[in-house]
Tab-separated table of C-alpha atoms in Angstrom:
chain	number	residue	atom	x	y	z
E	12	UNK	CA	14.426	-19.710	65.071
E	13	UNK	CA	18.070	-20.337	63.911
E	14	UNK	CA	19.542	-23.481	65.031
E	15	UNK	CA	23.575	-22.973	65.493
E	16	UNK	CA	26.262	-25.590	65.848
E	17	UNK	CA	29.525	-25.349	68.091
E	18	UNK	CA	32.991	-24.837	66.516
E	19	UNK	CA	33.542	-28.521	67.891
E	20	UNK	CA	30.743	-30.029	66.145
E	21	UNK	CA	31.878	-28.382	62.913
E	22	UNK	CA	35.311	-29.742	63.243
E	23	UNK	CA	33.706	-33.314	63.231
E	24	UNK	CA	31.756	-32.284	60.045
E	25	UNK	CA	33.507	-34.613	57.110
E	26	UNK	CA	33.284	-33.950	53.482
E	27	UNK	CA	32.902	-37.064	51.039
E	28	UNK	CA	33.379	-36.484	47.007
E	29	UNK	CA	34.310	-39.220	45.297
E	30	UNK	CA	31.371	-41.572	43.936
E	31	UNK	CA	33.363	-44.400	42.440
E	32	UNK	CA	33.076	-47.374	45.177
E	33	UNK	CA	31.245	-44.962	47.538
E	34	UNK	CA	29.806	-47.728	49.805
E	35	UNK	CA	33.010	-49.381	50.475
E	36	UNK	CA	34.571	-45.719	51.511
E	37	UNK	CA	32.042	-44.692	53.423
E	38	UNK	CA	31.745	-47.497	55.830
E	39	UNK	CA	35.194	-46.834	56.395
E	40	UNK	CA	34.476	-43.389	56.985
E	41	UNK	CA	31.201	-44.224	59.125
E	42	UNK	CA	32.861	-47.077	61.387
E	43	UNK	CA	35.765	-44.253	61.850
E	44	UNK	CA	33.816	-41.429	62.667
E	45	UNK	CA	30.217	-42.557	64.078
E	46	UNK	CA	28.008	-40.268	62.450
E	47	UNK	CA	24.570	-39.627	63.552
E	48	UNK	CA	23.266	-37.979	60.362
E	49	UNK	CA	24.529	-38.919	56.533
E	50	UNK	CA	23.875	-36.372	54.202
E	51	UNK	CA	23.966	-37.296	50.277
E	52	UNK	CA	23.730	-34.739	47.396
E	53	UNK	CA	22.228	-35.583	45.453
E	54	UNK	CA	20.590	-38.733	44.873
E	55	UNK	CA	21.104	-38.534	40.877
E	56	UNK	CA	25.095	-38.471	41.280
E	57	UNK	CA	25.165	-41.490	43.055
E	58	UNK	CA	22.326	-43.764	40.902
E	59	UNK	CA	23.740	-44.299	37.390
E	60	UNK	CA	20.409	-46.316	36.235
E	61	UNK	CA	17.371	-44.769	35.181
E	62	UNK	CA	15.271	-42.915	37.724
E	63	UNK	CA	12.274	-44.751	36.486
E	64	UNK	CA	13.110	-48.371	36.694
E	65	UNK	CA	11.336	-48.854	40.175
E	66	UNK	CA	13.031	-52.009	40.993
E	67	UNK	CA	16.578	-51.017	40.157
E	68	UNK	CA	15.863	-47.682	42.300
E	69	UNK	CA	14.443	-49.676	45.476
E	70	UNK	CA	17.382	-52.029	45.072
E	71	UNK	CA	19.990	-49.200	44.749
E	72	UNK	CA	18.497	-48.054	47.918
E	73	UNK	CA	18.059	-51.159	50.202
E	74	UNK	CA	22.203	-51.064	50.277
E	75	UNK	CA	21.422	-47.723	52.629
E	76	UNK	CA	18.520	-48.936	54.223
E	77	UNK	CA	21.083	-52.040	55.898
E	78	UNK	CA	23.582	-49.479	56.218
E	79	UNK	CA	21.576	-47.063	58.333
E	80	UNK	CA	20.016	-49.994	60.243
E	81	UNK	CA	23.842	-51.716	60.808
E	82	UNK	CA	24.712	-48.231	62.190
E	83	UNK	CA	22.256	-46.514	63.347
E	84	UNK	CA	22.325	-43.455	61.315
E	85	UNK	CA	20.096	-41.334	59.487
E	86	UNK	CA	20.405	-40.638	56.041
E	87	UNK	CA	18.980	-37.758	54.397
E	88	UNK	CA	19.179	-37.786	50.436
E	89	UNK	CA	19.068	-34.260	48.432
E	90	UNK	CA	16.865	-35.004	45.316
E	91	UNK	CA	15.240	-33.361	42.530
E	92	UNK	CA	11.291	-32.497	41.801
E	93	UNK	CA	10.072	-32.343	38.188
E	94	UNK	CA	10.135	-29.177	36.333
E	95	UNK	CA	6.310	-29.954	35.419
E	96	UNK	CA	5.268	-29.502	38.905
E	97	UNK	CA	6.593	-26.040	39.598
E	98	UNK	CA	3.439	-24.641	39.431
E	99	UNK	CA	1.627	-27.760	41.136
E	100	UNK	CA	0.785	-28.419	44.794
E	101	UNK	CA	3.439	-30.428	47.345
E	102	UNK	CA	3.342	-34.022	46.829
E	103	UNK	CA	5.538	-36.659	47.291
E	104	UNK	CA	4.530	-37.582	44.054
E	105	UNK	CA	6.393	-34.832	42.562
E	106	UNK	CA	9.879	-36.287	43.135
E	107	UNK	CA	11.718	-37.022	39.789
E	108	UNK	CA	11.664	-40.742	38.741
E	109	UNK	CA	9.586	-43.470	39.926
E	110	UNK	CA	7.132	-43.790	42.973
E	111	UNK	CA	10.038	-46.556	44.049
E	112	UNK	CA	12.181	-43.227	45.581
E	113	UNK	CA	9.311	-42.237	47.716
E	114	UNK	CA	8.294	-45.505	48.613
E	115	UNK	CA	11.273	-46.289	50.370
E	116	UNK	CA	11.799	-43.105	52.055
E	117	UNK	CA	9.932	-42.700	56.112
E	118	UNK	CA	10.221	-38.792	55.444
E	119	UNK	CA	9.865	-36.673	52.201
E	120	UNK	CA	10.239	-32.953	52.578
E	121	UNK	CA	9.904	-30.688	49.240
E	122	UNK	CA	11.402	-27.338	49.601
E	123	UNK	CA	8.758	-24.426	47.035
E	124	UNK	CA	10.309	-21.097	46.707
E	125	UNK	CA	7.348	-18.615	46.568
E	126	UNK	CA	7.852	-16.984	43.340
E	127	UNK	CA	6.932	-13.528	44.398
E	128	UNK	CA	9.788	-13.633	47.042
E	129	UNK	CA	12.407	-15.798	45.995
E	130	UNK	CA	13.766	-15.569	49.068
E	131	UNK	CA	11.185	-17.220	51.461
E	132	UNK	CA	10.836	-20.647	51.130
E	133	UNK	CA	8.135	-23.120	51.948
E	134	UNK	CA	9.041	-26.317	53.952
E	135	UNK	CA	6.412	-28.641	53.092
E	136	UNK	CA	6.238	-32.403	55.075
E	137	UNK	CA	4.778	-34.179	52.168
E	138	UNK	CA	5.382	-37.587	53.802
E	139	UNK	CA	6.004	-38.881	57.244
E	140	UNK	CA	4.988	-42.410	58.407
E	141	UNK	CA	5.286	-41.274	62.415
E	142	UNK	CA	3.697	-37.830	61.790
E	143	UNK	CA	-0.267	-37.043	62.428
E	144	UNK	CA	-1.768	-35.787	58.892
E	145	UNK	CA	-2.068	-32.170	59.863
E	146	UNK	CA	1.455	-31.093	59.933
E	147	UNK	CA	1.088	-32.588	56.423
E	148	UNK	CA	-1.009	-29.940	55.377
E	149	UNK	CA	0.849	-27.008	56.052
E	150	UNK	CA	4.256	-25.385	55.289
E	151	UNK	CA	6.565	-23.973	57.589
E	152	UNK	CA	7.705	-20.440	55.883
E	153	UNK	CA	11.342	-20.148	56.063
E	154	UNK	CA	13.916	-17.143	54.945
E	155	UNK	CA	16.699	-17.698	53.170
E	156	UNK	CA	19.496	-15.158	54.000
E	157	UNK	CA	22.275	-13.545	52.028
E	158	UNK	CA	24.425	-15.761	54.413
E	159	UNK	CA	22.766	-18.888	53.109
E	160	UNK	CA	20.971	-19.618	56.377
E	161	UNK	CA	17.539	-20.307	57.265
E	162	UNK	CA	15.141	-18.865	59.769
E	163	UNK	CA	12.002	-19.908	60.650
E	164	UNK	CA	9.602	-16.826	60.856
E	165	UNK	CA	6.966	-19.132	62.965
E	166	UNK	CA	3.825	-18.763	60.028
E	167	UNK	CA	2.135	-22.140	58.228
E	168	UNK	CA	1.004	-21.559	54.767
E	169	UNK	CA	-1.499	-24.029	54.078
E	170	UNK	CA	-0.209	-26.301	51.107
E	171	UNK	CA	-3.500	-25.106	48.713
E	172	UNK	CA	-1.999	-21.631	49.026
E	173	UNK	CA	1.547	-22.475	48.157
E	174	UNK	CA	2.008	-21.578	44.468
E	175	UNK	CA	-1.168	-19.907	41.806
E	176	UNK	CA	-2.861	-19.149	45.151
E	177	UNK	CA	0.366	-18.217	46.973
E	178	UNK	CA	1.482	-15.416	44.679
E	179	UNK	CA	-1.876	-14.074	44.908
E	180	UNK	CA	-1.450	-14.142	48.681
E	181	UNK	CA	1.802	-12.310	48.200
E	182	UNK	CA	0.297	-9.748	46.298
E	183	UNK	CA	-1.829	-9.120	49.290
E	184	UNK	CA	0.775	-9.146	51.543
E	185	UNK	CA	2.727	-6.586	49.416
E	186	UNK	CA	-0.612	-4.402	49.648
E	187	UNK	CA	-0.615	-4.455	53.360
E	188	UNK	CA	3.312	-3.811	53.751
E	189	UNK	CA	2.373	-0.902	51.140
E	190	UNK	CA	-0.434	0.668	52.945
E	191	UNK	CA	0.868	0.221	56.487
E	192	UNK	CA	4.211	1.768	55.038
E	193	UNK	CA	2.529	4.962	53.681
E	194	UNK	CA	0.322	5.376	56.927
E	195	UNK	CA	3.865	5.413	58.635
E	196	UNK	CA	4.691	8.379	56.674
E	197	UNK	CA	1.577	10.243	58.034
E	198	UNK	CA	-0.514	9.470	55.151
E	199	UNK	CA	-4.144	9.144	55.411
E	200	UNK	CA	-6.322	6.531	54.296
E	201	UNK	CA	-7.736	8.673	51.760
E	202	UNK	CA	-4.576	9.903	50.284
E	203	UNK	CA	-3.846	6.261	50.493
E	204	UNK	CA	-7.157	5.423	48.324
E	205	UNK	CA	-5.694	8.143	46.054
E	206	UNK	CA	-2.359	7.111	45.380
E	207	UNK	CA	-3.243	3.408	45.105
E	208	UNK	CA	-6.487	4.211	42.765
E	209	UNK	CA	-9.761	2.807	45.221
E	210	UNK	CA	-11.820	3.609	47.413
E	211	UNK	CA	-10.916	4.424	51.125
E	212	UNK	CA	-13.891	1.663	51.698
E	213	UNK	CA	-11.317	-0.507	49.786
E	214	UNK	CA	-7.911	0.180	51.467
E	215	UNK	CA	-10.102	-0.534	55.054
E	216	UNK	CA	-11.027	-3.889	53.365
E	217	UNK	CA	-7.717	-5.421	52.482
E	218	UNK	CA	-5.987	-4.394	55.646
E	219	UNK	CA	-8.983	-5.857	57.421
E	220	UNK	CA	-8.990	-8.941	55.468
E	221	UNK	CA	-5.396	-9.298	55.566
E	222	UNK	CA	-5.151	-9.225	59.183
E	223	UNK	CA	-7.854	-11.750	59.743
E	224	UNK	CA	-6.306	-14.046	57.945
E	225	UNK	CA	-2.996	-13.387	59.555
E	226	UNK	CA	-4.760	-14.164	62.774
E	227	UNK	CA	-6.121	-17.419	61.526
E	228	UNK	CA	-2.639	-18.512	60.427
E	229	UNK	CA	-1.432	-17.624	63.723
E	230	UNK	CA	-4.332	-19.921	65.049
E	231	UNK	CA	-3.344	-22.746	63.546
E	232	UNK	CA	-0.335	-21.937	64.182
E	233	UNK	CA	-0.322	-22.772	67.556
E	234	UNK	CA	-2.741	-25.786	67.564
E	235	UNK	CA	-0.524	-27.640	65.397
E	236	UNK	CA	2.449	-26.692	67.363
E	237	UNK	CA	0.414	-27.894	70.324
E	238	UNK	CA	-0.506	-31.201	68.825
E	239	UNK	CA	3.493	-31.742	68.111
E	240	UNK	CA	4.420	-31.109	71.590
E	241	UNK	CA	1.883	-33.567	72.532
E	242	UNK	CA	2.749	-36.091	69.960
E	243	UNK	CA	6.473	-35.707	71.194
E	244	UNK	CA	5.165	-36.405	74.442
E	245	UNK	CA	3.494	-39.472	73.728
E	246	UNK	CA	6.521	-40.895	71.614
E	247	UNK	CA	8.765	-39.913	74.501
E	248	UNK	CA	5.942	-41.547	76.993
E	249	UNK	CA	6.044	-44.779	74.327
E	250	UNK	CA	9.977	-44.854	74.945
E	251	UNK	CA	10.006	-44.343	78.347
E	252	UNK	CA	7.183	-47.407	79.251
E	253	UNK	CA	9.642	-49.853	76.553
């Protein structure tokens, strides 16, 4: 899925880069233009303590909670993870600085690249105070194009195969796109077994196991994407009984 904006809507995009007295220029810029979303990057230009003083960071921040409250706006702040957990599992404890950044936030998203395809991306809900704890437990795979746009291709990677386990599940993937590429050339399995050095008993076995497990994503898949239309439902059910 690709999610487009109008020519109109981009015209009422507005561009901010100046940091010195930021608050005081954007609430001119906010009362001006009513802006649902505010968009900050990154979080690091704008602090100038350090990111591990908890109570300076949670104060720094409270000036944005009062400003999204005063006008209804939601702010979305670009932020670093720590080069140490690269190789480690999504968390929302793997934002740089203190726990005080993630504290304050409602929603933390980290963004993994998979390092056999730098390319595809995993979007990973590591917090969400209003969301159920299964779509915390799996990323959304996303593409990133040579035109700097995302797509969703509609697969969950479950977070505990994101990663040491992910690039072995690349490598599996690869296989598959190899095999089913050389039976497209009117290769046979054995010639296959051949040229990749196993067993035609072998080649059989990772296609099979590769497409089993492709159906399972594509199982939970859908029941997660059921039980967000039906959380959506509720919350709209909540808003429409208030």
């Amino acid at each position: 899925k690709k999610i487009t904006i109008s020519e109109e809507d981009i015209q009422r995009l507005n561009f901010y880069f100046d940091t010195e007295y930021f608050l005081t220029h954007i609430v001119e810029i906010i009362e001006e233009n009513k802006p649902d979303l505010l968009i900050i990057d990154c979080f690091s230009d704008l602090f100038s303590g350090e990111l591990y003083e908890t109570n300076k960071v949670r104060g720094f921040l409270n000036e944005f909670q009062l400003l999204a409250v005063r006008y209804g706006l939601c702010i979305l702040f670009l932020h670093h993870v720590g080069k140490r957990t690269e190789d480690l599992s999504p968390s929302k404890n793997n934002a740089l600085g203190s726990q005080g950044f993630e504290a304050k936030m409602r929603l933390v998203v980290e963004l993994k690249t998979d390092k056999a395809q730098p390319n595809k991306k995993f979007f990973c809900i590591v917090k969400g105070n209003y969301l159920s704890h299964e779509m915390k437990k799996y990323a959304h795979n996303l593409i990133f194009s040579d035109n700097l746009i995302f797509s969703d291709t509609g697969q969950l990677t479950a977070f505990e195969n994101i990663n040491k386990a992910g690039s072995d599940l690349s490598e599996k993937e690869r296989d598959y796109n190899d095999i089913m590429q050389m039976r497209s050339e009117g290769m046979t399995y054995q010639e296959i077994a051949d040229r990749m050095g196993m067993s035609k008993t072998g080649v059989f076995g990772r296609v099979k196991r590769y497409e089993e497990f492709q159906e399972k994503v594509r199982q939970q898949t859908k029941e997660i994407n059921e039980k967000q239309q039906e959380l959506i439902f509720n919350n709209q059910s909540m808003l429409t009984e208030k």
